[in-house]
Coordinates of C-alpha atoms and ligand atoms in Angstrom, one line a residue:
X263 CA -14.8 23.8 1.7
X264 CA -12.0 21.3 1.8
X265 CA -9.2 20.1 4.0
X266 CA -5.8 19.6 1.8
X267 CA -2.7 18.8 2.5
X268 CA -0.1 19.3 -0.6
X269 CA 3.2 17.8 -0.3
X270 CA 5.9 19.4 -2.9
X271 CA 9.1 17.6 -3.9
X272 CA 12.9 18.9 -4.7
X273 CA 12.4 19.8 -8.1
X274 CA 9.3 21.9 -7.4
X275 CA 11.0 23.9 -4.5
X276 CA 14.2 23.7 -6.4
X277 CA 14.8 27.9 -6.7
X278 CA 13.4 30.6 -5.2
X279 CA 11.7 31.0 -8.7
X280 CA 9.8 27.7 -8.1
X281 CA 9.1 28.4 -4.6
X282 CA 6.9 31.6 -5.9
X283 CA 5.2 29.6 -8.2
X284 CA 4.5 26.5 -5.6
X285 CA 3.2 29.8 -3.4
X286 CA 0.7 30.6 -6.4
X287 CA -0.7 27.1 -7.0
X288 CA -1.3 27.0 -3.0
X289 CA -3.1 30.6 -3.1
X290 CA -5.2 29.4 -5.7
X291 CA -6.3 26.4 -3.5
X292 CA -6.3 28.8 -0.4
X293 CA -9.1 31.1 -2.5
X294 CA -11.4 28.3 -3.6
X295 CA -11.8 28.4 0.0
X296 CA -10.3 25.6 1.4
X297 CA -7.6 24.8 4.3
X298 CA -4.2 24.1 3.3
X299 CA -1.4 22.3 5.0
X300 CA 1.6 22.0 2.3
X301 CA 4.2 20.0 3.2
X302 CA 7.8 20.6 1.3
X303 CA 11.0 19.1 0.7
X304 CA 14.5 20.4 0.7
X305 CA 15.6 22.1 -2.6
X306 CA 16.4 18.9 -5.1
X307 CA 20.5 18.0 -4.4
X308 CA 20.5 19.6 -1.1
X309 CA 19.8 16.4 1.0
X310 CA 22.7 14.4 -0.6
X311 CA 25.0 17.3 -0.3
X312 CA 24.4 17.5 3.7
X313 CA 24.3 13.2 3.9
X314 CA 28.2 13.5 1.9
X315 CA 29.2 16.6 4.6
X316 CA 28.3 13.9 7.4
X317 CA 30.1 11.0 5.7
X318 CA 33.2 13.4 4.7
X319 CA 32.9 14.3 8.6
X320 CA 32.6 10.2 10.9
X321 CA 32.7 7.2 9.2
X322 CA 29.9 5.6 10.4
X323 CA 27.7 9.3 10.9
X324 CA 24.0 7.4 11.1
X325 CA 22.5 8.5 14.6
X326 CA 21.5 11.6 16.0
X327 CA 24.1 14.3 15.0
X328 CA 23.2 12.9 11.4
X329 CA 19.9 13.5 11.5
X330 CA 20.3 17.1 13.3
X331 CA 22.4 17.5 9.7
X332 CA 20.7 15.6 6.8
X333 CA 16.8 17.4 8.2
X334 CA 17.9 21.0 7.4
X335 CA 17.1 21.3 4.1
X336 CA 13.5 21.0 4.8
X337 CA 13.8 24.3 7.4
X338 CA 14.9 26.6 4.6
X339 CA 12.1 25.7 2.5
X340 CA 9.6 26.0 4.9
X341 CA 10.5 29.6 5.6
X342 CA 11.0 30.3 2.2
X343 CA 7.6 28.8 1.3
X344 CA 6.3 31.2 4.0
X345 CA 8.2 34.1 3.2
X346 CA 6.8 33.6 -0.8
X347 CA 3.4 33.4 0.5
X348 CA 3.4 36.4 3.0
X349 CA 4.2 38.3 -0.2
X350 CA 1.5 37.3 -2.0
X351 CA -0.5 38.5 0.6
X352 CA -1.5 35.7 2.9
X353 CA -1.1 34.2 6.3
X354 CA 1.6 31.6 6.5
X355 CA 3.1 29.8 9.2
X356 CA 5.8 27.7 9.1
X357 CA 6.4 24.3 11.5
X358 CA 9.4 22.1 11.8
X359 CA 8.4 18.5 12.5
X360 CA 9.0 19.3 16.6
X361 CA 7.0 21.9 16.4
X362 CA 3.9 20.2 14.9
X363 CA 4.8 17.8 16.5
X364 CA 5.0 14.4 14.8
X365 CA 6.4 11.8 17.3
X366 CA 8.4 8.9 15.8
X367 CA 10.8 6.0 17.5
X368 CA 14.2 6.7 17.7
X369 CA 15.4 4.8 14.5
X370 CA 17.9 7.8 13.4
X371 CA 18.0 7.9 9.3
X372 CA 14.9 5.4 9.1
X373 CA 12.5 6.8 11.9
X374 CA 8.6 5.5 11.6
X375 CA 6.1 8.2 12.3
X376 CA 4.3 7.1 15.8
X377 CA 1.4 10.0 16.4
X378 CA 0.7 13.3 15.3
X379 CA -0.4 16.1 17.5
X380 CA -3.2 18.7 15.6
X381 CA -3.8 20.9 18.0
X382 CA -1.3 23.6 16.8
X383 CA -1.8 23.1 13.6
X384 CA -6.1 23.6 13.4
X385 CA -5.0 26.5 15.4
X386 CA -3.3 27.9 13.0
X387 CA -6.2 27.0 10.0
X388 CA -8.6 28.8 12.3
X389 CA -6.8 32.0 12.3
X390 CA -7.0 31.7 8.3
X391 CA -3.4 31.2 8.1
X392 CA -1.6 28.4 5.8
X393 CA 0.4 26.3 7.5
X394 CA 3.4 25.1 5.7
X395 CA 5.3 22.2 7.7
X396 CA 8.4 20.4 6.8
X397 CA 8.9 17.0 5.4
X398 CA 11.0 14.4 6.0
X399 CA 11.9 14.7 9.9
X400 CA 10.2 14.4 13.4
X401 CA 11.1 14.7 16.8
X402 CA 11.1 11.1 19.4
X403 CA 9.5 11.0 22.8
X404 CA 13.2 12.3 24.3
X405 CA 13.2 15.5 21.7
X406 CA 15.8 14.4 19.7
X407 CA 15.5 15.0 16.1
X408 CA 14.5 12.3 13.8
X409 CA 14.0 11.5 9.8
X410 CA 11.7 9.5 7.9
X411 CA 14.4 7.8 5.1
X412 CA 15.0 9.2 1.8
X413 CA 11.6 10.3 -0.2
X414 CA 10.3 11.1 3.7
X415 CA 8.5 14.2 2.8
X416 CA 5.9 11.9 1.1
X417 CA 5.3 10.2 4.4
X418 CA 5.3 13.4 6.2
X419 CA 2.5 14.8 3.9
X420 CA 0.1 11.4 3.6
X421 CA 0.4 10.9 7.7
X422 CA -0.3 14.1 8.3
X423 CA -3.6 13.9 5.9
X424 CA -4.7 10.7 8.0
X425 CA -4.0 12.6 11.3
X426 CA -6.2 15.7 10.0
X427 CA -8.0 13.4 8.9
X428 CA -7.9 15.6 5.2
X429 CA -10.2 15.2 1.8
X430 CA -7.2 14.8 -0.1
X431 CA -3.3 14.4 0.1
X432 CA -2.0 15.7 -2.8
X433 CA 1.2 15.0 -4.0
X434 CA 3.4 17.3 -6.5
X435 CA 6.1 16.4 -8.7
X436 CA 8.3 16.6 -11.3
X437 CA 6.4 14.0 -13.9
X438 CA 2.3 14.1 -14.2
X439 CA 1.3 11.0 -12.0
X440 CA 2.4 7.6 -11.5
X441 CA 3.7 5.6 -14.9
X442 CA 3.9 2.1 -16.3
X443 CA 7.7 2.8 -15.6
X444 CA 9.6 5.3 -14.8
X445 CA 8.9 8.0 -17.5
X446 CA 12.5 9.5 -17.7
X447 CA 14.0 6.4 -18.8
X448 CA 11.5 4.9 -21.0
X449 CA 9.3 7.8 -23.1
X450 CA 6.9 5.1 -24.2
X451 CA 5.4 4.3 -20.5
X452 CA 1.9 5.2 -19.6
X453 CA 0.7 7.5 -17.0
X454 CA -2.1 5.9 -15.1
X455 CA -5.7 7.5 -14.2
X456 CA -6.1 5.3 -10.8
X457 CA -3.8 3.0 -9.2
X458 CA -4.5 0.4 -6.4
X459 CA -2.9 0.9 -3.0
X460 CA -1.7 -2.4 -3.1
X461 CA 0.1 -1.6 -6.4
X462 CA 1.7 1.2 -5.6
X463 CA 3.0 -0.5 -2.6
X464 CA 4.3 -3.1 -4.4
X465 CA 5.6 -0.7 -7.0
X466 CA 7.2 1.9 -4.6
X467 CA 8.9 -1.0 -2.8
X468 CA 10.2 -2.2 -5.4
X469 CA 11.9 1.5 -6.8
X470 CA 9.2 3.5 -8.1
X471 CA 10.6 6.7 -5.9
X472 CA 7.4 8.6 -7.0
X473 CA 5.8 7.6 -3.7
X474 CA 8.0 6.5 -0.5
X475 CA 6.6 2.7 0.4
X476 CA 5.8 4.2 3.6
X477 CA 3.3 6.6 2.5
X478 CA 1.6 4.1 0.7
X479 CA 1.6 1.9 3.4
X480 CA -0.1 5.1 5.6
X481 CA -2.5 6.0 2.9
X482 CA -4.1 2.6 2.3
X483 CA -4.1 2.2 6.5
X484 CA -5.8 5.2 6.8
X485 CA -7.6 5.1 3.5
X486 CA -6.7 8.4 2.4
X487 CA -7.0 9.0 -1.4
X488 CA -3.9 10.5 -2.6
X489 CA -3.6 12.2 -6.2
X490 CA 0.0 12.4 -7.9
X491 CA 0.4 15.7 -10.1
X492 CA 2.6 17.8 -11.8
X493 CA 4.2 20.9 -10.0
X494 CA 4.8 22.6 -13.5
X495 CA 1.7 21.4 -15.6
X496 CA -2.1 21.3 -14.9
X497 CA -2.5 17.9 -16.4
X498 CA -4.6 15.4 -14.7
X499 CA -2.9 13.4 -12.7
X500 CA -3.1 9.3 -11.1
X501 CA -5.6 9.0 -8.0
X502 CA -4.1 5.9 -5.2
X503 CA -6.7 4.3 -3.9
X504 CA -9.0 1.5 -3.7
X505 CA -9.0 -1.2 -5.8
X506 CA -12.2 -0.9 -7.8
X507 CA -13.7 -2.8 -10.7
X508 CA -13.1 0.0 -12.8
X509 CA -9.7 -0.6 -12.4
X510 CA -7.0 -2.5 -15.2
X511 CA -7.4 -6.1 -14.8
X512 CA -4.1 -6.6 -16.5
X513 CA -1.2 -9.5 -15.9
X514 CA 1.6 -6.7 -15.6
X515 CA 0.8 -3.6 -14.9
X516 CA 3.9 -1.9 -14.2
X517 CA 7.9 -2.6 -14.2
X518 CA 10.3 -0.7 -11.7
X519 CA 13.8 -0.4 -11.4
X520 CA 16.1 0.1 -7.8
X521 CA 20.1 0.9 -8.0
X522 CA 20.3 1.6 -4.4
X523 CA 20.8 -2.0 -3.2
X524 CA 24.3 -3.6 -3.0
X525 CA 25.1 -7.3 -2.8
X526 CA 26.8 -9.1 -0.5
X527 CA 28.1 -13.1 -1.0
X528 CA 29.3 -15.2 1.8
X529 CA 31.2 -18.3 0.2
X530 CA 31.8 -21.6 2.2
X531 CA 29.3 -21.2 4.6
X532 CA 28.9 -24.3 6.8
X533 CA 25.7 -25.6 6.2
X534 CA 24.2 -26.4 10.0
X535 CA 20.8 -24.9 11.7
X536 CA 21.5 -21.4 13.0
X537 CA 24.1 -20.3 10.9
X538 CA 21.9 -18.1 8.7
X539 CA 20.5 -16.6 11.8
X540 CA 23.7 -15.8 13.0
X541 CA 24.9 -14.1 9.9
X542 CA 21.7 -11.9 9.7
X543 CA 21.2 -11.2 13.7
X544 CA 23.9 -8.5 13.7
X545 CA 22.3 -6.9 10.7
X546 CA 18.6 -6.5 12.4
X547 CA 20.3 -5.2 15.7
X548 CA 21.8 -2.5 13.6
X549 CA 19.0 -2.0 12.3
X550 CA 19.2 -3.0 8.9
X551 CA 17.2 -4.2 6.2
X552 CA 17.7 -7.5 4.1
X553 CA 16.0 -7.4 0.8
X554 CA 16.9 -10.1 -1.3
X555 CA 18.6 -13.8 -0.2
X556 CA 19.4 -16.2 -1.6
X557 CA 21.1 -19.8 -0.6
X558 CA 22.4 -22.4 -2.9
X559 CA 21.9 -25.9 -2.2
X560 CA 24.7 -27.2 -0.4
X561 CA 27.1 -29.9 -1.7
X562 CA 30.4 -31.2 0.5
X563 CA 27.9 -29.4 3.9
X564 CA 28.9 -25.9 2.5
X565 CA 27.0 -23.4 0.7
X566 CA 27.0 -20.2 -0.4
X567 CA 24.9 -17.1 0.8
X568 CA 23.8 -14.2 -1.2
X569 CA 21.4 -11.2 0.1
X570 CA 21.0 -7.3 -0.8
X571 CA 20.8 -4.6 1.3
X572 CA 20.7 -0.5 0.6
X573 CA 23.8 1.4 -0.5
X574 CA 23.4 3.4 2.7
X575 CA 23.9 0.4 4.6
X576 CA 26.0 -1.4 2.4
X577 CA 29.3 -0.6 4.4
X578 CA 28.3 -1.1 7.9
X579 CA 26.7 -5.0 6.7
X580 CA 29.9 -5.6 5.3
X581 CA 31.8 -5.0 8.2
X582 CA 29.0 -6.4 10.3
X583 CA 29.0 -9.8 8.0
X584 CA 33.5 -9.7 7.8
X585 CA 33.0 -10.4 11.5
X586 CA 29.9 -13.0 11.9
X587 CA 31.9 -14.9 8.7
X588 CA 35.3 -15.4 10.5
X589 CA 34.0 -16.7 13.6
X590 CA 31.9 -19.3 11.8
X591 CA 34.5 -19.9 9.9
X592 CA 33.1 -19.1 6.5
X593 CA 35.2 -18.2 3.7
X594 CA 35.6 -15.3 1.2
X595 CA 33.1 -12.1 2.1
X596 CA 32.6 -10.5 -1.9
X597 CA 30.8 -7.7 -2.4
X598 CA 29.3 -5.8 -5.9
X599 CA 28.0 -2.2 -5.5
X600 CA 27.2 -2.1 -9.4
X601 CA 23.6 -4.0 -9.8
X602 CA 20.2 -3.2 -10.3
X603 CA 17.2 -4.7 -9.4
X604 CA 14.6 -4.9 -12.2
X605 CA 11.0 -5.7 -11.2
X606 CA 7.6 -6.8 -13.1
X607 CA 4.8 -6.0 -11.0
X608 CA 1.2 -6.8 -11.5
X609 CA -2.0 -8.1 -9.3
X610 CA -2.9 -10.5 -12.6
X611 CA 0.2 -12.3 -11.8
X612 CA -1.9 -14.2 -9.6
X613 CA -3.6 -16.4 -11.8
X614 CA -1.1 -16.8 -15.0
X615 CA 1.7 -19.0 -15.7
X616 CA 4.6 -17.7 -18.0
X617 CA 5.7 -14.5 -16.9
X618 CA 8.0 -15.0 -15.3
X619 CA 9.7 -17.3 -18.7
X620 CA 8.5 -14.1 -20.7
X621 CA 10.5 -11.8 -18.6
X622 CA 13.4 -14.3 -18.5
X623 CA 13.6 -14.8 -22.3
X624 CA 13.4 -11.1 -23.0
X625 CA 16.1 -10.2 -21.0
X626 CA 18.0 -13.4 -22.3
X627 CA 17.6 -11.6 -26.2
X628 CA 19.4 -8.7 -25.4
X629 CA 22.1 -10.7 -23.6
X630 CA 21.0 -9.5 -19.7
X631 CA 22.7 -12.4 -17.2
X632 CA 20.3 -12.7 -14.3
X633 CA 21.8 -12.6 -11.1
X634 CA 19.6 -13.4 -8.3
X635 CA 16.1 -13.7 -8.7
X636 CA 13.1 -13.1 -6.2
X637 CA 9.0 -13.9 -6.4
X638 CA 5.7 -13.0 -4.9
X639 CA 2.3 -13.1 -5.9
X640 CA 2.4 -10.1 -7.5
X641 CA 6.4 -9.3 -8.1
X642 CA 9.6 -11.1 -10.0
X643 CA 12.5 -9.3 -9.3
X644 CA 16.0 -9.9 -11.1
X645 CA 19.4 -8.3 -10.2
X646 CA 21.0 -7.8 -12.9
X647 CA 24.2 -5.4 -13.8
X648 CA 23.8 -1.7 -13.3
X649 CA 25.0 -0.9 -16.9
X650 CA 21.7 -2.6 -17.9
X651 CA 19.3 -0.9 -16.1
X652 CA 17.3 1.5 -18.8
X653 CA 17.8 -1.9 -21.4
X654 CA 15.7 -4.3 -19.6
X655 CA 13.1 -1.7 -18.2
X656 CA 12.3 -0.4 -21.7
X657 CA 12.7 -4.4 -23.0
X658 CA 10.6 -5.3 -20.7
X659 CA 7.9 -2.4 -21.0
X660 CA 7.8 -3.5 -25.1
X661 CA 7.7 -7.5 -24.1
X662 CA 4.4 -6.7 -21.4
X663 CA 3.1 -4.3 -23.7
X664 CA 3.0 -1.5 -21.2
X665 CA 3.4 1.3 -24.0
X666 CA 1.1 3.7 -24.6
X667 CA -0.2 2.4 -28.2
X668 CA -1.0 -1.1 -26.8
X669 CA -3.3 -0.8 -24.2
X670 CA -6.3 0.8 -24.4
X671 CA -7.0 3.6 -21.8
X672 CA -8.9 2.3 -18.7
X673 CA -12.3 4.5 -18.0
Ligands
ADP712 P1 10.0 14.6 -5.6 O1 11.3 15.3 -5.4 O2 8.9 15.4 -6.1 O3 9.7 13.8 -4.3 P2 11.1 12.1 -6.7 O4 12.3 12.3 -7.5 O5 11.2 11.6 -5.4 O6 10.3 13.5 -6.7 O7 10.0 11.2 -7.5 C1 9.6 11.5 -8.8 C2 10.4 10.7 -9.8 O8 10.1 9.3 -9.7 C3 10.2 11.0 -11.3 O9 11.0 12.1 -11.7 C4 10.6 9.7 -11.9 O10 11.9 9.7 -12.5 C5 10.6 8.7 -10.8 N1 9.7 7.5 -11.1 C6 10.1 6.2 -11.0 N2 9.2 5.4 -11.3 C7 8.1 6.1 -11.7 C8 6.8 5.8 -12.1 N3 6.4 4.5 -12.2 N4 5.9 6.8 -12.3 C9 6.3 8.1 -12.2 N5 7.5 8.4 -11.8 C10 8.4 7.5 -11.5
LIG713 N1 14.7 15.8 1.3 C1 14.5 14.4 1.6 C2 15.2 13.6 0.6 O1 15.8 14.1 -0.3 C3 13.1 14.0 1.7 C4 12.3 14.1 0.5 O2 12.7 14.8 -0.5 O3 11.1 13.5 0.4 O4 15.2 12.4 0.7
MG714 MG1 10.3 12.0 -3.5

């Protein structure tokens, strides 16, 4: 007898329909025997329609009123869930992240999960019951409502498998397991048997939504294997976990794509020590991520600034950066909301010299200007234009040979 949590996305929970057939596939585990804990999401569409009712409503909505909004999706899927499963003829409780509870900080929008209690929840899988809990939202030490940033329900599900301290997390989609590359926009990429924590870090930080980074992150801290599968199918799907030997030792083993950054320039910016930490100070108050910067070198002591940052936060940075600019006297503030960021991602990286010319080159062929472009080890990034997205990550998939005829199955 096992302990399992199973986290279901949008898709899979999209309909009533699918919400009798997620109760099935759980009752199937349930009767092998095991415990369940399944952990949903809100029906697919329903999170952006509540995040556009709270930008329709305050400019600026992110704080705690937004997350009291954008977290109730997940409550009508839990009971529904419940409701689906009671029918089928089993115990099912459902939990909203308060009533679990799982503790996070305060960070409304972007809260990090702190502790999770069990107690209630081992009560509940003692009775015999399923317990079906809600994803993407937690409560802070003052009871206010929190959520975990979009793709949260992941989180949700892989934390609470290291706080249960569970067999297995598994995680159920719309595709069949993680890919070379996004499998919607490029129908040659691979679906991978195993996949390194590190990887998948790399890769879901980078735009690979399959996983939210943060789960990944909780999953290799806590070492919890976590399976990616199909909602709809019974195919096998891709274990994350340690990196073994069994594992692909190849130069690229994936490429992943991100539109939800936006790119802000700041022209004429004096060159002295401290300006940069000015610009950016405002932006970490308000809690706010910088991906990418980038500084040209400066000639007549000014120089121009370039970084990223999320759409979601695009609007306040601006505003934030308009000010900062002005009172050090920088010039123009321009902004672009249409680019993508187009990554290569691979642990062989390491130790071979020419990717990054190979990537170069083949987006060069099909006439793909490079904007901005970011290294690490294991990672080159380019920001490109959005229109050329699905271009360079197929291009790109051919030029690594990624495709399915190429490489030879791992064992
Ligand atoms: P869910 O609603 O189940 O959480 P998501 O939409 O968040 O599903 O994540 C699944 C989607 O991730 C897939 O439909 C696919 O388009 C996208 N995706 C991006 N990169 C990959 C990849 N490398 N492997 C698998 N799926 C990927
Ligand atoms: N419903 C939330 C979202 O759409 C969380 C999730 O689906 O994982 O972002
Ligand atoms: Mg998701």
């Amino acid at each position: 007898m096992a302990l399992i949590v199973q986290k279901y996305g949008g898709t899979s929970v999209g309909n009533v329909e699918r919400i009798r057939n997620v109760a099935i596939r759980v009752a199937q585990t349930k009767k092998k025997g095991h415990k369940v804990i399944v952990v949903v999401s809100a029906m697919s569409g329903e999170t952006n329609k509540l995040v556009d009712l709270a930008n329709q409503t305050k400019e600026f909505p992110i704080g705690r009123e937004y997350d009291v909004v954008v977290s109730t999706g997940e409550q009508v899927t839990i009971g529904l869930l419940s409701l689906a499963l009671q029918d089928l003829g089993f115990g099912a409780k459902s939990f909203l992240g308060y009533q679990v509870p799982i503790i996070t900080d305060n960070a409304f929008s972007k809260a990090r999960i702190e502790e999770i209690e069990t107690a209630n929840i081992f009560s509940e899988l003692k009775k015999g019951n399923i317990v079906v809990v809600a994803g993407f939202q937690g409560v802070d030490r003052n009871g206010n409502i929190t959520t975990l940033g979009r793709g949260g329900s992941d989180t949700t599900a892989v934390a609470l498998a290291a706080a249960l301290k569970a067999d297995v997390c598994e995680i159920y989609t719309d595709v069949e397991g993680v890919y070379t590359t996004d499998p919607n926009i490029c129908p040659d990429a691979r679906k991978l048997k195993k996949v390194s924590y590190d990887e998948m870090l790399e890769m879901a930080s980078l735009g690979a939504k399959v996983l939210q980074t943060r789960s990944v992150e909780f999953a290799k801290k806590y070492n919890v294997p976590v399976m990616v599968k199909s909602s709809f199918t019974d195919a096998e799907g891709t274990l994350v976990t340690k990196e073994d030997k069994s594992m692909e030792k190849v130069i690229v083993s994936g490429v992943t794509y991100n539109k939800d950054e936006a790119k802000i320039t700041i022209a004429r910016v004096p060159d002295r020590p401290g300006i940069a930490a000015k610009l950016f100070a405002p932006l970490t108050k308000a809690n706010i991520n910088v991906d990418m910067i980038v500084q040209n070198v400066s000639h007549d002591t000014y120089t121009d600034l370039t970084f990223t940052v999320s759409k979601a936060d695009f609007k306040k940075a601006l505003q934030l950066v308009e000010k900062t600019a002005k009172v050090i006297k920088a010039g123009k503030v321009l902004s672009d909301t249409s680019i993508a960021k187009v990554s290569i991602v691979g642990a062989g990286m390491r130790s071979h010299a020419g990717v990054a010319s190979k990537m170069f080159e083949t987006m060069a062929k099909e006439g793909i200007n490079i904007q901005m472009i970011s290294t690490s080890e294991i990672k080159i990034s380019a920001v490109i234009d959005i229109k050329y997205t699905e271009l360079a990550v197929r291009v790109l998939h051919k030029a690594f040979e990624l495709g399915k005829e190429e490489v030879t199955e791992e064992k």
